[in-house]
Coordinates of C-alpha atoms and ligand atoms in Angstrom, one line a residue:
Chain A
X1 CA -23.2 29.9 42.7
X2 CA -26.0 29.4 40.0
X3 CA -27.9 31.4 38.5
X4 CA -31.5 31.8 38.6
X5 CA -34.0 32.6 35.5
X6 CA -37.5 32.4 34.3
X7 CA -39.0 29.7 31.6
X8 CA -41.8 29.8 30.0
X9 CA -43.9 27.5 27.4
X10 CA -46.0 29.3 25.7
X11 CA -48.9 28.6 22.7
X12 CA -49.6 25.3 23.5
X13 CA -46.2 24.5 24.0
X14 CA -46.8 23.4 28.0
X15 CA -48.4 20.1 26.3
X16 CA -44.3 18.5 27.4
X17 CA -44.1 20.7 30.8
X18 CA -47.1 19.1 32.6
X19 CA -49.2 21.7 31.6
X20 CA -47.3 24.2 33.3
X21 CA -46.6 27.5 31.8
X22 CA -43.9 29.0 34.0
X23 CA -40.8 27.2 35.5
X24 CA -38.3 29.2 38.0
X25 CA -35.2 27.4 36.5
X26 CA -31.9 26.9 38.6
X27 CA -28.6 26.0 36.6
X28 CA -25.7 25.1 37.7
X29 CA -23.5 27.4 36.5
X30 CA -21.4 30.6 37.8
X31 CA -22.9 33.8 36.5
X32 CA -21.1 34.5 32.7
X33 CA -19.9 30.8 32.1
X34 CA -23.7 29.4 30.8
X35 CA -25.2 30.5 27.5
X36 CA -28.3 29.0 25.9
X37 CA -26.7 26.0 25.1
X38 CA -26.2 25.1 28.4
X39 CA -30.0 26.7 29.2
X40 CA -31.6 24.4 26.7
X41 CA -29.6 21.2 28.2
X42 CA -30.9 22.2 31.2
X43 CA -34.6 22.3 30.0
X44 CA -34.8 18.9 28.6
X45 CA -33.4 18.0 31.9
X46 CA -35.7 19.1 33.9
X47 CA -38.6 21.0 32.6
X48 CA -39.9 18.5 30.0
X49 CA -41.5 15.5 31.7
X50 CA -41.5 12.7 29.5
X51 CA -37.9 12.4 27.6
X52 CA -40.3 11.1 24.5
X53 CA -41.1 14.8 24.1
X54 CA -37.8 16.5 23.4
X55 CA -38.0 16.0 20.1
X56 CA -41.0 18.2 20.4
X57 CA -38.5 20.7 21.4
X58 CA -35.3 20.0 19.9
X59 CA -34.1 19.6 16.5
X60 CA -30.2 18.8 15.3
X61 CA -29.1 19.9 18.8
X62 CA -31.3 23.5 19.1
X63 CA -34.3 24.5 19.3
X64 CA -36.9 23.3 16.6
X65 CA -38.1 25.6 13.9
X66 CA -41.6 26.8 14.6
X67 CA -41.0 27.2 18.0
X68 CA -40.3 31.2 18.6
X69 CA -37.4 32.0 21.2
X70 CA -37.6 35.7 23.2
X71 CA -35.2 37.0 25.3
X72 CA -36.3 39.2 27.8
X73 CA -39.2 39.7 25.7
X74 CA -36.6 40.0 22.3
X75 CA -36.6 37.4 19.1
X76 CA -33.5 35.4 20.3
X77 CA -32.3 36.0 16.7
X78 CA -31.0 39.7 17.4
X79 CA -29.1 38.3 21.0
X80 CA -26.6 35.8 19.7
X81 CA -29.0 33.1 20.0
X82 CA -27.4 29.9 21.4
X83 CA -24.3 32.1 21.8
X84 CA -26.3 34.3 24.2
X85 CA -24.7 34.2 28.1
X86 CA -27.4 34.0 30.4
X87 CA -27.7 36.2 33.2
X88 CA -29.9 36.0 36.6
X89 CA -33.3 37.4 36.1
X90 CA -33.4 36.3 32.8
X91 CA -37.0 35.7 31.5
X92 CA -36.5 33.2 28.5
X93 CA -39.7 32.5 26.5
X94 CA -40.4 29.7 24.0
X95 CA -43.8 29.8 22.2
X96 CA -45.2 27.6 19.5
X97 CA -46.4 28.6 16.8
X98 CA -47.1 25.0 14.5
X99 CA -49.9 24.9 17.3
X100 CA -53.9 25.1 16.7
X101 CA -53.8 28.5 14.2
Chain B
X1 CA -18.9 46.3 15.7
X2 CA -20.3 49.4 16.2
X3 CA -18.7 51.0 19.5
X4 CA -21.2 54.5 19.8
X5 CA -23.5 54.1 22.3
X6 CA -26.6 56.1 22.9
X7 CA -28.1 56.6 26.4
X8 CA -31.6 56.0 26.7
X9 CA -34.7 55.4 29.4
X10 CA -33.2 52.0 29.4
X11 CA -31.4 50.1 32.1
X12 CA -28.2 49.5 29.9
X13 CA -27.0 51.4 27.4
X14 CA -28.1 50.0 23.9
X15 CA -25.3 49.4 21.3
X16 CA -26.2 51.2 17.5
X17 CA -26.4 47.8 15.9
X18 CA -29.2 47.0 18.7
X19 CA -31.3 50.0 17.6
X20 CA -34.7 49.5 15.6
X21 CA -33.8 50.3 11.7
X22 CA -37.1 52.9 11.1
X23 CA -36.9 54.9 13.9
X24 CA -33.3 54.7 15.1
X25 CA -34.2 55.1 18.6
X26 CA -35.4 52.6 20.4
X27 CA -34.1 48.7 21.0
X28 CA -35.1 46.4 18.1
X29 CA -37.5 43.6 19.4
X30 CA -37.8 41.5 16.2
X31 CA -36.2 40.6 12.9
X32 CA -38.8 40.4 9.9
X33 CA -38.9 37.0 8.0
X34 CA -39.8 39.0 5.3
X35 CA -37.0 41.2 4.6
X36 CA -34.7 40.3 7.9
X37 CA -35.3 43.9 9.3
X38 CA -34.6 44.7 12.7
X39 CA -37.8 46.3 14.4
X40 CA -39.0 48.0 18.1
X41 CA -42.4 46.9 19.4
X42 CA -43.7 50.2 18.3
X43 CA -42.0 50.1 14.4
X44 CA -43.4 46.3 14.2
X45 CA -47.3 47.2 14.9
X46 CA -47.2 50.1 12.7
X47 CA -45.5 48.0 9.9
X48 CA -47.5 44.6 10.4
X49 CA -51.0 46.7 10.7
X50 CA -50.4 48.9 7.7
X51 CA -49.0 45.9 5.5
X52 CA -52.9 44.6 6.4
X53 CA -54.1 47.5 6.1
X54 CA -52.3 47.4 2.1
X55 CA -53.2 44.4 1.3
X56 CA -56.7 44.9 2.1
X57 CA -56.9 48.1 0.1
X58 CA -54.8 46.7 -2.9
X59 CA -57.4 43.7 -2.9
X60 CA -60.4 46.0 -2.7
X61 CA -61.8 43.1 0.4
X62 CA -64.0 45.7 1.4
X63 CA -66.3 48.6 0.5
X64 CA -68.1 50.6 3.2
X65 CA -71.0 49.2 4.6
X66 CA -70.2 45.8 4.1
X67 CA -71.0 43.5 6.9
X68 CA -68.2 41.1 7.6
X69 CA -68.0 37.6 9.4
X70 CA -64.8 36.6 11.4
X71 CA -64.1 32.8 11.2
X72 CA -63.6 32.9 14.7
X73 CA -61.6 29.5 16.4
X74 CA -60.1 31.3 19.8
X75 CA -57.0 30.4 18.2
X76 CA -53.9 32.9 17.5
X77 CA -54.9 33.6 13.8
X78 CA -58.4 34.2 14.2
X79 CA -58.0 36.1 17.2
X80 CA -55.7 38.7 15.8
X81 CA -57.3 39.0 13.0
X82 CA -60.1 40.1 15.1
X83 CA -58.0 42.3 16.8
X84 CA -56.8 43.9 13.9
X85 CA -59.7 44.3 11.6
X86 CA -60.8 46.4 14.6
X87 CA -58.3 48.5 14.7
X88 CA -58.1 49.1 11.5
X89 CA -61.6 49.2 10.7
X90 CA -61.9 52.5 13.3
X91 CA -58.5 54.1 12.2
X92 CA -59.4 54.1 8.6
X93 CA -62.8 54.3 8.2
X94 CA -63.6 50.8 6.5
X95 CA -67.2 51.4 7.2
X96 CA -67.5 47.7 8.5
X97 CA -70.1 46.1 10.2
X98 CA -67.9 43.2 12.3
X99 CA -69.4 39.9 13.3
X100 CA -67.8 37.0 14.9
X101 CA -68.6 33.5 14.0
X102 CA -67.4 30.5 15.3
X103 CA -68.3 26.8 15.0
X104 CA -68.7 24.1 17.8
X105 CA -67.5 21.0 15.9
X106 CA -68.8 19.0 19.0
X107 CA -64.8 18.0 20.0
X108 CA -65.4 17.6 23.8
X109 CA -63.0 19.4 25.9
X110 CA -60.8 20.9 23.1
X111 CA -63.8 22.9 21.5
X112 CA -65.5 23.8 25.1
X113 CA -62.5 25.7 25.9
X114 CA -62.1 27.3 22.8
X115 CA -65.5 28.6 22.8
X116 CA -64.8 29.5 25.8
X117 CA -61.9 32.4 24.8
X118 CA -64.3 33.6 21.5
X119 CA -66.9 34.3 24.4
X120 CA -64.4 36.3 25.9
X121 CA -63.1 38.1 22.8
X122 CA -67.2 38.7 21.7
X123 CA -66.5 41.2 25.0
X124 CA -62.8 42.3 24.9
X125 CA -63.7 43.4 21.1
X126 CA -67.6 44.5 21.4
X127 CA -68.9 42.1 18.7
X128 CA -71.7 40.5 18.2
X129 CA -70.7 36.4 18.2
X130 CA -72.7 33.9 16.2
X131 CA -71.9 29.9 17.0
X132 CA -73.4 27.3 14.9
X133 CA -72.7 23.8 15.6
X134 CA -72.1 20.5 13.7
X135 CA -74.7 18.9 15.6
X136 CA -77.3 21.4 14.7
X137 CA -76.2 21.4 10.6
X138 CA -75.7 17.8 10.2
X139 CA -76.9 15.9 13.4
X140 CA -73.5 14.6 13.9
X141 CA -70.6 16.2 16.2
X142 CA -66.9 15.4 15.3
X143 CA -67.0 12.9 18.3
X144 CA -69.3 10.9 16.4
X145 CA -68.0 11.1 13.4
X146 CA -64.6 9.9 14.6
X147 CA -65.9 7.1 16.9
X148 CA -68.0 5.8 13.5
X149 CA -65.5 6.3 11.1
X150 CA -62.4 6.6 12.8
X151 CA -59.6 9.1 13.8
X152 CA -58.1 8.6 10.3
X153 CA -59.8 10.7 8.2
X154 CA -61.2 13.1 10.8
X155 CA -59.6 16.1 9.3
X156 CA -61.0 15.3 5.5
X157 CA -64.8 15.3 7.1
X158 CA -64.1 17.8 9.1
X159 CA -62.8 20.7 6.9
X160 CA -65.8 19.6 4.5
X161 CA -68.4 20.5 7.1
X162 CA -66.7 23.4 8.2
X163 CA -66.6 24.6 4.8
X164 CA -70.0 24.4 5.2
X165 CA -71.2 25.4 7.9
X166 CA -69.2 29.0 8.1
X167 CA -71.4 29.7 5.0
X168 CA -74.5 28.8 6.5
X169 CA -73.9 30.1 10.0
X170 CA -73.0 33.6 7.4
X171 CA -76.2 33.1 5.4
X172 CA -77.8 33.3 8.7
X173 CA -76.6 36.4 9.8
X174 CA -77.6 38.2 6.4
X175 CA -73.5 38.2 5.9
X176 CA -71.8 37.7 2.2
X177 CA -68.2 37.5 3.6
X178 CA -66.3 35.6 5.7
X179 CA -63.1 35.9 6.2
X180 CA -60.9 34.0 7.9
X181 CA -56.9 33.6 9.8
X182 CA -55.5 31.7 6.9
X183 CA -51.8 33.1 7.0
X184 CA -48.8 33.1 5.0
X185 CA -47.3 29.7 6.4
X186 CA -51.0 28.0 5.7
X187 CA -51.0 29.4 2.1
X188 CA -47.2 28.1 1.8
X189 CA -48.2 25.2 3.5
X190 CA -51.0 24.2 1.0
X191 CA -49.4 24.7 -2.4
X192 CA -46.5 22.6 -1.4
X193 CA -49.1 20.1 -0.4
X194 CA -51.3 20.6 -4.2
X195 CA -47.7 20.4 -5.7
X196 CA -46.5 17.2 -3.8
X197 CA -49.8 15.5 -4.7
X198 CA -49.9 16.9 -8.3
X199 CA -52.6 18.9 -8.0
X200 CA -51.6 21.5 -10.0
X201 CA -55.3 22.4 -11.2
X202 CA -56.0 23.5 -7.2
X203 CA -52.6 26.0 -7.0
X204 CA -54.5 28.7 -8.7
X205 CA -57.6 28.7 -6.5
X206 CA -55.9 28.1 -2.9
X207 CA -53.2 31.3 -3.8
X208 CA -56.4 33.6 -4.4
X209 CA -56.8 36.0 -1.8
X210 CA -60.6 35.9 -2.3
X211 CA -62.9 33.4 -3.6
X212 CA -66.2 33.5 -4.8
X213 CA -68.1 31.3 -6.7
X214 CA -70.6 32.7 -8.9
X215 CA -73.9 31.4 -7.9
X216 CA -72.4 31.2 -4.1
X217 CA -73.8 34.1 -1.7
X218 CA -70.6 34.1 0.0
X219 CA -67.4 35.1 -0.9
X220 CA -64.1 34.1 1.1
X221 CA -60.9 36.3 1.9
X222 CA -57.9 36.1 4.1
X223 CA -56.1 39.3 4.9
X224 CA -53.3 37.4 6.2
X225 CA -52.7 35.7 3.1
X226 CA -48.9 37.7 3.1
X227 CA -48.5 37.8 7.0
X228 CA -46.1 35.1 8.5
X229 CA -46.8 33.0 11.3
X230 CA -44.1 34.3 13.4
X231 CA -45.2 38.4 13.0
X232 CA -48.6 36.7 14.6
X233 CA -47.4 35.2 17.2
X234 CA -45.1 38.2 17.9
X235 CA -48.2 40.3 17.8
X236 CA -50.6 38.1 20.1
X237 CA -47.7 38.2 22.2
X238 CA -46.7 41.7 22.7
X239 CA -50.2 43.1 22.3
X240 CA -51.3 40.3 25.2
X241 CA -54.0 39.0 23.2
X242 CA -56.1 36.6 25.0
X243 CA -56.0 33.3 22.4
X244 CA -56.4 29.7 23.1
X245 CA -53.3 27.3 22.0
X246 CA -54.6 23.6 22.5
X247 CA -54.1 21.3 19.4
X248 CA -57.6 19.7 18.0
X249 CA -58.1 16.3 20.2
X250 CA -57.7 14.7 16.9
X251 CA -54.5 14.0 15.0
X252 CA -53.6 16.4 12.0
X253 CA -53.5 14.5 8.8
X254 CA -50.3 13.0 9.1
X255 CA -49.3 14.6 5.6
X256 CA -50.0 18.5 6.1
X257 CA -48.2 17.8 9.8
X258 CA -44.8 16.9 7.4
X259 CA -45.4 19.6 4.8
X260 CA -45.3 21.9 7.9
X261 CA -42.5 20.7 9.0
X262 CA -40.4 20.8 5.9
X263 CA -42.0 24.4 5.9
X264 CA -40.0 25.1 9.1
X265 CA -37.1 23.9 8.2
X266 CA -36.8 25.5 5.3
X267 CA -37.7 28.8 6.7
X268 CA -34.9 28.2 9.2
X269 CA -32.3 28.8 6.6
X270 CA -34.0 31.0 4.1
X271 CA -37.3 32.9 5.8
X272 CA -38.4 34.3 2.4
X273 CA -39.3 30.9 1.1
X274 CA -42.9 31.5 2.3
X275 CA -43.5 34.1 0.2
X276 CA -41.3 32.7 -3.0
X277 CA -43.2 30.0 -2.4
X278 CA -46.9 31.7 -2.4
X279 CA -44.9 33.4 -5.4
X280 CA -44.7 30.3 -7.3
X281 CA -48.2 29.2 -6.5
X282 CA -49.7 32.2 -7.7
X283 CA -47.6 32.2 -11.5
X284 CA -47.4 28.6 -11.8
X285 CA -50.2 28.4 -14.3
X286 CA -51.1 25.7 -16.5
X287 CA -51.6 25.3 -20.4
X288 CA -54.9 25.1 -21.7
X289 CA -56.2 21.3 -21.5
X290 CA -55.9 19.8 -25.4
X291 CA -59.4 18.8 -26.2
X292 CA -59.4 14.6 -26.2
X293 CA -62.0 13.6 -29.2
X294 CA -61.0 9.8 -29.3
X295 CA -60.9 8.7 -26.3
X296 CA -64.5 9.5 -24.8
X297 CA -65.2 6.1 -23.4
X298 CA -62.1 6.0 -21.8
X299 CA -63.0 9.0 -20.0
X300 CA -66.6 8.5 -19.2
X301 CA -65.4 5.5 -16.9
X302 CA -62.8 7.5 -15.7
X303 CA -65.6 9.7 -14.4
X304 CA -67.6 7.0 -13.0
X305 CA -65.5 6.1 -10.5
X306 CA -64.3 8.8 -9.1
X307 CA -66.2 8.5 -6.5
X308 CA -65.7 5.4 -4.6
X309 CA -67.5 3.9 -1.8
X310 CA -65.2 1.8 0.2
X311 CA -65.9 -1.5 2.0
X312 CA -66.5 0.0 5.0
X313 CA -69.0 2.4 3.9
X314 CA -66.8 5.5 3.6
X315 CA -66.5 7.4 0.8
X316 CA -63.4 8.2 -1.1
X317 CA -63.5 11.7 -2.6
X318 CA -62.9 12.6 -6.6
X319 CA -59.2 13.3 -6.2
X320 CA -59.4 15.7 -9.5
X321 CA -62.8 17.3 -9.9
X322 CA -63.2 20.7 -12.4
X323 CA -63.8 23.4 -10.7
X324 CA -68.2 24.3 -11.6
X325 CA -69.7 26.8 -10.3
X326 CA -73.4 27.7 -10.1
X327 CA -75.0 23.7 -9.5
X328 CA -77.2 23.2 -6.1
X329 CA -76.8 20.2 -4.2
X330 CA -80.0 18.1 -4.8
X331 CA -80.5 16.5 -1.3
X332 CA -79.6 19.8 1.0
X333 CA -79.1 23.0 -1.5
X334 CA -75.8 24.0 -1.1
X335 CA -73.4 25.5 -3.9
X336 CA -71.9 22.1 -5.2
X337 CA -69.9 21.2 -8.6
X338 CA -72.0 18.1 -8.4
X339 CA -75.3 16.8 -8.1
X340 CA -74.6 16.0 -4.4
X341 CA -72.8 17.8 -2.1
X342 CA -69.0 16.7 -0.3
X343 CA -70.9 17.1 2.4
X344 CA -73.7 15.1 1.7
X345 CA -71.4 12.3 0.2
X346 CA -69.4 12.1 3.8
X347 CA -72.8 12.2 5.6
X348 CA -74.2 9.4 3.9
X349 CA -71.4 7.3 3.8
X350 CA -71.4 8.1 7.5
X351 CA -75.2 7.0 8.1
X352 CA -74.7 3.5 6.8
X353 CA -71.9 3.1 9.4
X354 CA -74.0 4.2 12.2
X355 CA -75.8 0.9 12.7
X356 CA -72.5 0.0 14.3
X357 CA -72.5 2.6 17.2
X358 CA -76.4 2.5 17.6
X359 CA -77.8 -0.5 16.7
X360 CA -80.5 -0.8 18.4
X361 CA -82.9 1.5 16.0
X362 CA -83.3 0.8 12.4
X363 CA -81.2 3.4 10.9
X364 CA -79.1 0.1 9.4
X365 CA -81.9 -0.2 6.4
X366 CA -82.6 3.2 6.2
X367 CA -79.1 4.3 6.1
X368 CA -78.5 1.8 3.1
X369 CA -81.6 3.2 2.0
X370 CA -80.4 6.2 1.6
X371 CA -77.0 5.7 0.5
X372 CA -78.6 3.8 -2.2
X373 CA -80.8 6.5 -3.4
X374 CA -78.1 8.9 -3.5
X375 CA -75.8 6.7 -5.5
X376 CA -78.6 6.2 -7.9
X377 CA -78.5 10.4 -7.8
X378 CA -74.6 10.4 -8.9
X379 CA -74.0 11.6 -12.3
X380 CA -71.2 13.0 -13.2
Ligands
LIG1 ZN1 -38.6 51.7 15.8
LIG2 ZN1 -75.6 18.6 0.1

């Protein structure tokens, strides 16, 4: 089984994703046993395209500061953050906000 | 934990800790920076709009009548500020008369499509949209500029002539304010820069919510001077604001991009450091200069050479200038502390290099010419 979500780079942010806004993302997990951590491995995996880039998107293991993480469309900060168990249907959204004010 | 739950439209029940903390009723979307409250969509545009709304007010930005000029890039800042000074501007009766104005730095691609999505706000918005372009003002684009002088210093030429040019695309329009994105994080961002580089006499200016120098037709403001970044982005988002996100073409200077960053790391552990740090900006204030009687020469050469012209034609800017209002520029009339405008200064330095990207026209002794003259010009 895996479970299937939604990805998207928002804000300028799809600079390290070939340009490409939205990503239907697979992981290899059974449903309940992946949380972001696992989700964010799985990104710099396989969404960003050059490996030179994920420091772009990560920082000290998570997610870089200035970069804001929703949930189903809520701040990631009121879900658990990295603690949060992904589910199918999941839309996770990562948007930049360091880029061109 | 709390176990009460409350059944709502929703899918899945939503625990009490989950709820918004104004209304109690619906989900919370989004914790404030500010004061780490937990908000719905609905609770956070009524709370970010009327915070604008007070800060406007409490400033006294506006009186009714006023015509006003959006610095408008496409980007998120500019863009919501457009969006909101709308809104705000029909639900409380502001009285304004609301123009967009943008400027086409001539950066080829990035700028085109930016343009682009202020043509497409001039409609979403219903305002009129005035573009005035480097070219046009000072016969060079940014392209230019960078392939004469180089990618390095990009940004210092470039926020001079913007400067610049908002006023004069403004003066155009009959318009006597501008006013522009420049948020919380940007105000943050620049008196950690001033107090990095010691340049403690700037703090005072670049914390004021307005400027206006007396002699200048146009004054300056930024609404967003106490909105973060993050309740911006939020907003763009959730309100599906149309907004362009490509970086400039060319690099930021390498030292705002690292203030930035130890911005956002700081506001990873403790969000309110934005605003302690605008805090400090604004009270930091410094003791009255003692007045030097002994040491005149000393300081008359210090003067001299502030400005210095490098070796490759470039000019290096007076690092600590007083602040004097009310002088015109000599060789194009702007509102300058000094005989000759920044601008001016760049754009000569600028015409003795251009020799080297067209050389076959004689603007090589007429640029040193020039340059020349205007030296002669300098007095400080
Ligand atoms: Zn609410
Ligand atoms: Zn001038």
């Amino acid at each position: 089984m895996t479970i299937k979500v939604k990805v998207e780079f928002l804000g300028g942010l799809d600079v390290i994703s070939n340009s490409i806004r939205e990503h239907k993302c697979v992981v290899p997990y059974e449903e309940g046993e992946a949380t972001m951590k696992e989700l964010i491995d799985h990104i710099t995996k396989t969404i960003i395209s050059d490996p030179k880039d994920i420091p772009v998107f990560i920082e000290d293991g998570t997610v870089r500061p200035g970069i804001l993480v929703l949930i189903n469309d809520t701040d990631w900060e009121l879900e658990g953050m990295e603690e949060y168990v992904i589910e199918s249907g999941d839309v996770f959204t990562f948007t930049s906000t360091l880029h061109g004010g | 934990m709390a176990t009460i739950t409350t059944t709502t439209m929703e899918k899945k029940p939503i625990k009490v800790s989950a709820l918004c903390e104004l209304c109690h009723s619906r989900k919370a979307v989004m914790k404030r920076p500010k004061n780490l409250q937990k908000l719905c969509k609905e609770c956070f545009y009524h709370v970010f709009e009327t915070e604008i709304h007070n800060t406007i007010t409490s400033a006294k930005l506006f009186s009714p009548g006023d015509s006003v000029a959006i610095g408008a890039s496409g980007g998120k800042d500019s863009t919501v500020l457009a969006s909101i000074l709308k809104t705000l501007n029909e639900r409380y009766n502001y009285g304004l008369n609301l123009v967009l104005l943008s400027i086409d730095e001539g950066i080829k691609g990035y700028r085109d499509d930016s343009l682009a999505t202020v043509k497409r706000n001039q409609k979403q918005y219903q305002m009129p949209l005035e573009i005035v372009s480097y070219k046009d003002l000072y016969d060079w684009t940014m392209d230019e500029i960078v392939s004469c002088a180089g990618i390095r210093s990009s940004c210092t030429y470039c926020g001079v002539l913007r400067r610049q040019a908002l006023d004069r695309g403004a003066a155009k329009l009959g318009i006597n304010h501008v006013v522009t994105g420049h948020n919380a994080d940007d105000m943050a961002e620049t008196v950690l820069m001033n107090i990095l580089r010691g340049d403690v006499a700037r703090l005072e200016k670049s914390c004021s919510i307005m400027t206006e120098s007396v002699g200048s037709p146009v004054k300056r403001s930024k609404p967003f001077k106490y909105t973060y970044q993050k309740e911006i982005v939020l907003y763009a988002h959730y309100k599906k604001l149309d907004y362009f996100s490509t970086e400039c073409s060319y690099a930021p200077e390498a030292f705002r991009g690292t203030a930035r960053e130890l911005l956002k790391s700081l506001e990873a552990i403790r969000p309110s450091c934005i605003m302690d740090i605008i805090y400090s900006g604004e009270h930091l204030s410094l003791a009255p200069k003692k007045k030097k009687t002994t040491v005149s020469y000393k300081n008359k050469k210090k003067l001299n050479a502030e400005t210095e012209i490098n070796s490759d034609g470039s000019v290096s800017l007076p690092k600590k200038q007083e602040f004097k209002d009310g002088n015109i520029c000599e060789k194009c009339g702007y509102l300058s502390s000094n005989k000759i405008c920044k601008a001016c200064i760049l754009l000569a330095g600028l015409e003795m290099n251009r020799p080297k990207v067209s050389i076959d026209n004689n603007t090589a002794i007429d640029g040193a010419a020039k340059l020349s003259k205007t030296l002669e010009q300098l007095s400080f």
